[in-house]
Coordinates of C-alpha atoms in Angstrom, one line a residue:
X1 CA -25.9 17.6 21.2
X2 CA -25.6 16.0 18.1
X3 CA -22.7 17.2 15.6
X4 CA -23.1 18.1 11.8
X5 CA -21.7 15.4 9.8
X6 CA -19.5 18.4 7.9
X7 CA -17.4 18.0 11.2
X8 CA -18.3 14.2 12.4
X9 CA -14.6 13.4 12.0
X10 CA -11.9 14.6 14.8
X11 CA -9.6 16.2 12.6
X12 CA -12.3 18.3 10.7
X13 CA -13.4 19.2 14.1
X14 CA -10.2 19.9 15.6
X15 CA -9.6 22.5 12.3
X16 CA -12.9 24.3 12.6
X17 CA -12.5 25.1 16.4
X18 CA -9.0 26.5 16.2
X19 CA -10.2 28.5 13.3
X20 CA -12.4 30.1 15.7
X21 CA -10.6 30.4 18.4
X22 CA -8.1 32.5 16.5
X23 CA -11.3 34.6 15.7
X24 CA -12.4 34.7 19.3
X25 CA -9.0 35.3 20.8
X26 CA -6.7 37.0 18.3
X27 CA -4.9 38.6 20.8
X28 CA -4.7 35.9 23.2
X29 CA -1.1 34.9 24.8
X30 CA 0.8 33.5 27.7
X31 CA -0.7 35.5 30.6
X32 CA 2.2 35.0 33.5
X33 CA 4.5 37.9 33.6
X34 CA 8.6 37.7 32.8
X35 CA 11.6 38.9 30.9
X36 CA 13.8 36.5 30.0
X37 CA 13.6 32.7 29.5
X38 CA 14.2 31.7 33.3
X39 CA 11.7 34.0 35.0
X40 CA 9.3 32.3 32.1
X41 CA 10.5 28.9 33.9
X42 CA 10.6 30.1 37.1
X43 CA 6.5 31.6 36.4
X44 CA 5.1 28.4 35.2
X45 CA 6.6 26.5 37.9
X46 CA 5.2 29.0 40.6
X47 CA 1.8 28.5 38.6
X48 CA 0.9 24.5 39.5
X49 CA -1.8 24.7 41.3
X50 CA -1.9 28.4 41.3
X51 CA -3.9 31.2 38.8
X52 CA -1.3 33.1 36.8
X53 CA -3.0 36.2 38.6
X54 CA -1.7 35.6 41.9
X55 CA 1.7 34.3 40.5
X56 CA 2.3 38.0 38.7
X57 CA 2.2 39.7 42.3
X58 CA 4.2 37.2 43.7
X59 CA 7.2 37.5 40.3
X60 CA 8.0 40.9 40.7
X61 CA 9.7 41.4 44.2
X62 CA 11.2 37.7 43.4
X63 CA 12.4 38.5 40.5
X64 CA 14.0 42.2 42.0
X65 CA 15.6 39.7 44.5
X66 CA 16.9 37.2 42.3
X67 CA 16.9 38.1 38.5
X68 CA 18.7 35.3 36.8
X69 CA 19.5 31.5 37.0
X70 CA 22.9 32.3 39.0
X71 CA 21.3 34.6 42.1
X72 CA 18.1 32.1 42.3
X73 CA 20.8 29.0 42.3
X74 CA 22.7 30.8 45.2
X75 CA 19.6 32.1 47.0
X76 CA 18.9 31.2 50.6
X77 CA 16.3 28.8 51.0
X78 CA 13.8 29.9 53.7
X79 CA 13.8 33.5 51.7
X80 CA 13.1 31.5 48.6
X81 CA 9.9 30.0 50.7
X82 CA 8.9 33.4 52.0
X83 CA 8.6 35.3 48.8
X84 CA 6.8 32.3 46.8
X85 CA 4.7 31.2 50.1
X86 CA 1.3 32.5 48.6
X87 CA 1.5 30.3 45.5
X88 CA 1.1 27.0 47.4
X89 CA 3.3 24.4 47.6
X90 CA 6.0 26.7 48.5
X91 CA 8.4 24.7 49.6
X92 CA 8.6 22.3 46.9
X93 CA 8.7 25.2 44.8
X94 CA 11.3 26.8 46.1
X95 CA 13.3 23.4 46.0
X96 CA 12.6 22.9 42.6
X97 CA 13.3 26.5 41.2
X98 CA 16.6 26.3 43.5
X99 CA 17.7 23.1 42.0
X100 CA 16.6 23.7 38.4
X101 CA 18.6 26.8 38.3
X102 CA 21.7 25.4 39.8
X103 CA 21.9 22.6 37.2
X104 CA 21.6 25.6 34.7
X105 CA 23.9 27.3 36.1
X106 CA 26.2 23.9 36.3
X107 CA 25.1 22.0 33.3
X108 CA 23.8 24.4 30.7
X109 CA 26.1 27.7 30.5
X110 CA 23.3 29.9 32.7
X111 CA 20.9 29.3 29.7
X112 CA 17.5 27.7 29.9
X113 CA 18.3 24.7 27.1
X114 CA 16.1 25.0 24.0
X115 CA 15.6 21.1 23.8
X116 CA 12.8 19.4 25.6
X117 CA 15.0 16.6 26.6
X118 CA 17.6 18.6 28.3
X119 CA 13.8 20.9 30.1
X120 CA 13.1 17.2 31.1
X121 CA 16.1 16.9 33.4
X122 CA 15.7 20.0 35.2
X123 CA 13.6 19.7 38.5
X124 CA 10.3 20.7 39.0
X125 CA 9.5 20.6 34.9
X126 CA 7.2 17.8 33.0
X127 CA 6.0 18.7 29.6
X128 CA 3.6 21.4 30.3
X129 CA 6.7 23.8 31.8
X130 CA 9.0 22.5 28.8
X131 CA 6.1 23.2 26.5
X132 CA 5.4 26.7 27.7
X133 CA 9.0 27.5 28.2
X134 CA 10.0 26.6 24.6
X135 CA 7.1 28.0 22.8
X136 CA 7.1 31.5 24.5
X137 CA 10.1 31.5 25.6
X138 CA 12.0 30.8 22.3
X139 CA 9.3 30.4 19.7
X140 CA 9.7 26.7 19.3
X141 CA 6.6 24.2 19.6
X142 CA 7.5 20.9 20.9
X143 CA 4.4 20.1 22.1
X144 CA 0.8 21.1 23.1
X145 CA 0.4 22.2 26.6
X146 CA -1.9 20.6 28.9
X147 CA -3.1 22.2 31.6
X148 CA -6.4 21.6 33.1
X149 CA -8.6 23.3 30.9
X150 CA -6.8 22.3 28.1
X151 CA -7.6 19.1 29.3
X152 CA -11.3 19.6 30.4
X153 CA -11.9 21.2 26.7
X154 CA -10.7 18.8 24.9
X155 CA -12.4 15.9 26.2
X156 CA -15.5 18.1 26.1
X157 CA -15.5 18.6 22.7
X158 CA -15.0 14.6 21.9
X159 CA -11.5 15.1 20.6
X160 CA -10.1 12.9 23.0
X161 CA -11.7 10.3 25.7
X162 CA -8.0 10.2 27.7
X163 CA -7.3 11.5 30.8
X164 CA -3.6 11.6 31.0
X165 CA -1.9 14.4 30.0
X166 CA 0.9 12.8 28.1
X167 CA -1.6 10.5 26.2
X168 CA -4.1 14.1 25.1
X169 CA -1.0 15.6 24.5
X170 CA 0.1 13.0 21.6
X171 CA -3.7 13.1 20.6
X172 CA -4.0 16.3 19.8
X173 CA -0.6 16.9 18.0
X174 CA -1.8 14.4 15.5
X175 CA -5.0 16.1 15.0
X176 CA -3.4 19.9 14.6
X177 CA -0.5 22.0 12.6
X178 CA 2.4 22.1 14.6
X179 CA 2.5 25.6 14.2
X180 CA -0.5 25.7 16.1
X181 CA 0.0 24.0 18.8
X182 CA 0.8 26.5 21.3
X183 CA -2.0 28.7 19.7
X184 CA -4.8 26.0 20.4
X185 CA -3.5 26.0 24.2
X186 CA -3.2 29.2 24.6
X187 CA -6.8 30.3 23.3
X188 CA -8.5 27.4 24.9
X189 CA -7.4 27.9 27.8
X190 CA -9.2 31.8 27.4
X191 CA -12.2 30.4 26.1
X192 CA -11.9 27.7 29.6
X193 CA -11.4 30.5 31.6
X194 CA -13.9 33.4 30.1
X195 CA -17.2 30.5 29.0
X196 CA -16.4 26.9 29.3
X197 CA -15.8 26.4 33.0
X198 CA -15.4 23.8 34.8
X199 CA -18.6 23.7 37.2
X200 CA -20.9 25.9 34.9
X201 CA -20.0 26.1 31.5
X202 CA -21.6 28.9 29.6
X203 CA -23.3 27.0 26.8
X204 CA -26.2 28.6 25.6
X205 CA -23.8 31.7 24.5
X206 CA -20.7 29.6 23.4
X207 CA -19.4 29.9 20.1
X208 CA -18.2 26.3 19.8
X209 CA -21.4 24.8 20.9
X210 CA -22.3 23.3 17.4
X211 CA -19.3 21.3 17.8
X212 CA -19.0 20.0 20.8
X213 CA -20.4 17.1 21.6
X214 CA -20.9 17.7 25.5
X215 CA -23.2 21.3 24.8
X216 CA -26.5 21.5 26.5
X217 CA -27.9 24.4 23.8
X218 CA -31.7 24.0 24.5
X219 CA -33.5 25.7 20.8
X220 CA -35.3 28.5 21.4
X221 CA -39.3 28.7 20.8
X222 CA -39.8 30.0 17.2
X223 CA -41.2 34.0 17.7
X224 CA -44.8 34.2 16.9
X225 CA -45.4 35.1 13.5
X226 CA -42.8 34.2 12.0
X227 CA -41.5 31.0 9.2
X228 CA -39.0 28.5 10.3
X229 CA -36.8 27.3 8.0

């Protein structure tokens, strides 16, 4: 599908779709359930390769069990594994929270650290954790978070042709406003989830078809009787 020349260039693009999807989603925000910074860490590590869905009934008896960075640093193992089993991946998981809270616990005063080279250090978290962690965890946008619809979207809609994360991710802050980034994650991961999937994307009733390069929007047949433009 060809694209108007008004939006031919990326940046005009990139401006025009996150002007909509603020329209689409205005309400949109981080979906996984939590209370403080480290269950926010703790979430989005439980949510690779996992829907934030089955995540939320998996948080809630963890989280009665072991509420904060010290109880999840000192928390056995195998009981770590059994409550987090049905988010895949369990036992690297587990490890990972385990470990990631005991060098809080040891390195940073108890407190998730607000600086994404200090996230870096802590195991089980790459940039998409540190992203989400800092942006709704403490209102600060270091980066734009790329999951796999963020990913999928993006090269859909011919704002990037990359396929590592890191290398969208550095793409796409130079075509938004910082104080967007975690808003243009956020709400295209909705609009990934609700019409542009992955196997059957929803084209004929999105509202970003005109911009996106990849949209298979057949025109209708002009209704009898009536003057086309």
């Amino acid at each position: 599908m060809s694209i108007s020349r008004k939006y031919a260039h990326k940046g005009q693009r990139a401006l025009e779709i996150l002007v909509r999807l603020n329209r689409l989603y205005p309400e949109a925000t981080c979906t996984l359930n939590y209370q403080t910074p480290v269950q926010l860490l703790v979430a989005t590590i439980l949510s690779a390769q996992c829907t934030d869905e089955r995540v939320n009934q998996v948080t809630p008896a963890l989280f009665a069990r072991f509420p904060d960075a010290p109880a999840l640093a000192n928390a056995d193992l195998e009981e770590l594994e059994t409550l987090v089993r049905s988010t895949g991946f369990y036992r690297n998981k587990a490890r990972n929270i385990r470990a990631a809270c005991q060098m809080i616990v040891d390195r940073f005063d108890g407190q998730v650290p607000k600086l994404m080279e200090d996230l870096l250090q802590l195991p089980g978290v790459a940039r998409k954790t540190a992203n989400v962690v800092l942006a709704h965890g403490y209102g600060i946008n270091m980066g734009v978070t790329v999951d796999t619809h963020v990913k999928r979207l993006s090269q859909r809609l011919g704002l990037t042709d990359k396929t590592d994360p890191l290398r969208i991710e550095q793409e796409l802050m130079h075509l938004l406003p910082q104080p967007d980034w975690e808003n243009w994650s956020i709400r295209l991961i909705y609009h990934g989830r609700a019409v542009c999937t992955a196997r059957n994307p929803a084209c004929d009733r999105c509202e970003l078809a005109d911009l996106c390069p990849s949209a298979h929007v057949s025109r209708r047949p002009p209704v009898p009787g009536t003057v086309q433009a």
